[in-house]
Amino acid sequence: MKQIKILFTLIAFSCVFFSCESLKTAIHDQYAYEKTIEIKVEASNLMDKATLPYSSYLKEIGDLGLKIQKIVAYEKDRPNNEITFAMWQLLTDKDKNLLVGFFKRWQAKGQLNEAFVNEAKAQIMEALNLLIQYEVRKDKQSKESLLQLIASA
């Protein structure tokens, strides 16, 4: 009887271990969550100023750029984190119309019109919201939403 209990315990442990291992999704990371929110807030505030000359905000843009580089480097090295890292790659692609692409356009144009800023900001904030939701929930729905955005870009 005792051997059956030990065998059952080993089987149960093995099932739990291998089912968790098969998920291959990084667990919630408080640091990544906090830094993503920080970047979102700072980006939002800076985007509101894009109707003014780019040259007036070089320090703030540089500081934000450094924070973005740090989170990308951090996310790259997290195990089982391919989806989040792919989203950061999309957000930082200068040739896409998301976060870094927005700042590249602002730099090239000198300043942007309000209608463009509002539309771009809505898209970028939605992308960052999806990333934040995925980091918090790590559920199928938030994963699918993020994967759809990545695939459509």
Tab-separated table of C-alpha atoms in Angstrom:
chain	number	residue	atom	x	y	z
A	1	MET	CA	0.000	0.000	0.000
A	2	LYS	CA	2.817	2.406	0.877
A	3	GLN	CA	4.544	1.703	-2.448
A	4	ILE	CA	1.341	2.537	-4.327
A	5	LYS	CA	1.117	5.893	-2.534
A	6	ILE	CA	4.740	6.676	-3.391
A	7	LEU	CA	4.183	5.635	-7.009
A	8	PHE	CA	1.005	7.726	-7.225
A	9	THR	CA	2.833	10.732	-5.734
A	10	LEU	CA	5.668	10.378	-8.257
A	11	ILE	CA	3.212	10.102	-11.142
A	12	ALA	CA	1.260	13.134	-9.946
A	13	PHE	CA	4.453	15.157	-9.515
A	14	SER	CA	5.649	14.140	-12.977
A	15	CYS	CA	2.352	15.141	-14.559
A	16	VAL	CA	2.409	18.553	-12.888
A	17	PHE	CA	6.055	19.129	-13.767
A	18	PHE	CA	5.718	18.168	-17.418
A	19	SER	CA	2.425	19.997	-17.918
A	20	CYS	CA	3.993	23.202	-16.562
A	21	GLU	CA	7.097	22.673	-18.661
A	22	SER	CA	4.986	22.320	-21.799
A	23	LEU	CA	3.434	25.766	-21.362
A	24	LYS	CA	6.696	27.465	-22.366
A	25	THR	CA	5.471	30.881	-21.285
A	26	ALA	CA	7.548	33.085	-19.048
A	27	ILE	CA	5.997	33.588	-15.648
A	28	HIS	CA	4.798	37.010	-14.529
A	29	ASP	CA	7.697	39.356	-13.981
A	30	GLN	CA	7.064	42.378	-11.756
A	31	TYR	CA	10.125	44.244	-13.045
A	32	ALA	CA	9.049	43.866	-16.686
A	33	TYR	CA	5.522	44.927	-15.769
A	34	GLU	CA	6.662	48.050	-13.911
A	35	LYS	CA	9.148	49.094	-16.601
A	36	THR	CA	6.600	48.616	-19.374
A	37	ILE	CA	4.112	50.826	-17.522
A	38	GLU	CA	6.837	53.401	-16.907
A	39	ILE	CA	7.729	53.449	-20.611
A	40	LYS	CA	4.064	53.687	-21.567
A	41	VAL	CA	3.474	56.716	-19.330
A	42	GLU	CA	6.637	58.496	-20.434
A	43	ALA	CA	5.991	57.750	-24.106
A	44	SER	CA	2.437	59.037	-23.811
A	45	ASN	CA	3.611	62.286	-22.242
A	46	LEU	CA	6.300	62.774	-24.875
A	47	MET	CA	3.953	61.964	-27.735
A	48	ASP	CA	1.656	64.742	-26.565
A	49	LYS	CA	4.569	67.141	-27.163
A	50	ALA	CA	5.224	65.971	-30.730
A	51	THR	CA	3.298	68.955	-32.105
A	52	LEU	CA	6.236	71.034	-30.849
A	53	PRO	CA	9.822	70.974	-32.186
A	54	TYR	CA	11.642	67.654	-31.723
A	55	SER	CA	14.841	69.489	-30.842
A	56	SER	CA	13.188	70.873	-27.691
A	57	TYR	CA	12.847	67.367	-26.220
A	58	LEU	CA	16.148	65.685	-27.087
A	59	LYS	CA	17.017	64.843	-23.477
A	60	GLU	CA	13.599	63.354	-22.690
A	61	ILE	CA	13.574	61.355	-25.921
A	62	GLY	CA	17.105	60.114	-25.246
A	63	ASP	CA	16.173	59.084	-21.707
A	64	LEU	CA	13.137	57.197	-22.978
A	65	GLY	CA	15.231	55.549	-25.676
A	66	LEU	CA	17.678	54.305	-23.066
A	67	LYS	CA	14.862	52.846	-20.948
A	68	ILE	CA	13.490	51.091	-24.025
A	69	GLN	CA	16.927	49.636	-24.843
A	70	LYS	CA	17.226	48.338	-21.282
A	71	ILE	CA	13.839	46.606	-21.277
A	72	VAL	CA	14.507	45.043	-24.682
A	73	ALA	CA	17.832	43.649	-23.433
A	74	TYR	CA	16.116	42.372	-20.294
A	75	GLU	CA	13.241	40.746	-22.187
A	76	LYS	CA	15.616	39.116	-24.668
A	77	ASP	CA	17.292	37.081	-21.946
A	78	ARG	CA	14.181	35.896	-20.091
A	79	PRO	CA	13.501	32.194	-20.690
A	80	ASN	CA	10.318	31.214	-22.568
A	81	ASN	CA	9.706	34.845	-23.432
A	82	GLU	CA	9.606	34.808	-27.221
A	83	ILE	CA	6.219	36.530	-27.524
A	84	THR	CA	7.043	39.482	-25.279
A	85	PHE	CA	10.439	39.892	-26.916
A	86	ALA	CA	8.844	39.800	-30.387
A	87	MET	CA	6.443	42.540	-29.304
A	88	TRP	CA	9.308	44.708	-28.066
A	89	GLN	CA	11.102	44.136	-31.367
A	90	LEU	CA	7.988	45.369	-33.167
A	91	LEU	CA	7.653	48.398	-30.891
A	92	THR	CA	11.309	49.306	-31.454
A	93	ASP	CA	11.405	48.776	-35.226
A	94	LYS	CA	12.232	52.169	-36.744
A	95	ASP	CA	10.494	51.210	-39.978
A	96	LYS	CA	7.172	50.350	-38.345
A	97	ASN	CA	4.523	52.784	-37.208
A	98	LEU	CA	4.789	52.050	-33.538
A	99	LEU	CA	6.850	53.470	-30.688
A	100	VAL	CA	10.348	54.025	-32.102
A	101	GLY	CA	8.949	54.623	-35.593
A	102	PHE	CA	6.874	57.468	-34.178
A	103	PHE	CA	9.926	59.168	-32.690
A	104	LYS	CA	11.862	58.650	-35.924
A	105	ARG	CA	9.065	60.381	-37.845
A	106	TRP	CA	8.946	63.215	-35.325
A	107	GLN	CA	12.696	63.675	-35.717
A	108	ALA	CA	12.486	63.643	-39.528
A	109	LYS	CA	9.580	66.100	-39.695
A	110	GLY	CA	10.675	68.351	-36.852
A	111	GLN	CA	7.147	68.410	-35.455
A	112	LEU	CA	3.915	66.562	-36.200
A	113	ASN	CA	0.313	67.631	-36.619
A	114	GLU	CA	-2.147	66.956	-33.822
A	115	ALA	CA	-4.380	64.585	-35.799
A	116	PHE	CA	-1.443	62.331	-36.641
A	117	VAL	CA	-0.178	62.381	-33.054
A	118	ASN	CA	-3.601	61.424	-31.691
A	119	GLU	CA	-4.027	58.531	-34.127
A	120	ALA	CA	-0.499	57.221	-33.648
A	121	LYS	CA	-0.717	57.585	-29.885
A	122	ALA	CA	-3.939	55.559	-29.752
A	123	GLN	CA	-2.317	52.712	-31.695
A	124	ILE	CA	0.889	52.731	-29.672
A	125	MET	CA	-0.919	52.900	-26.334
A	126	GLU	CA	-3.130	49.967	-27.395
A	127	ALA	CA	-0.043	47.940	-28.304
A	128	LEU	CA	1.557	48.710	-24.943
A	129	ASN	CA	-1.713	47.894	-23.158
A	130	LEU	CA	-1.784	44.481	-24.840
A	131	LEU	CA	1.799	43.894	-23.741
A	132	ILE	CA	0.974	44.902	-20.168
A	133	GLN	CA	-2.151	42.722	-20.093
A	134	TYR	CA	-0.147	39.760	-21.350
A	135	GLU	CA	2.506	40.281	-18.672
A	136	VAL	CA	-0.132	40.438	-15.945
A	137	ARG	CA	-2.411	37.626	-17.065
A	138	LYS	CA	-0.325	35.191	-19.108
A	139	ASP	CA	-3.626	33.712	-20.284
A	140	LYS	CA	-4.713	32.423	-23.677
A	141	GLN	CA	-6.790	35.501	-24.568
A	142	SER	CA	-4.031	38.038	-23.874
A	143	LYS	CA	-1.530	35.808	-25.662
A	144	GLU	CA	-3.751	35.566	-28.744
A	145	SER	CA	-4.337	39.332	-28.799
A	146	LEU	CA	-0.608	39.978	-28.705
A	147	LEU	CA	0.120	37.353	-31.354
A	148	GLN	CA	-2.504	38.883	-33.657
A	149	LEU	CA	-0.906	42.290	-33.368
A	150	ILE	CA	2.565	40.878	-34.024
A	151	ALA	CA	1.323	38.926	-37.051
A	152	SER	CA	-0.534	41.897	-38.539
A	153	ALA	CA	2.443	44.267	-38.380
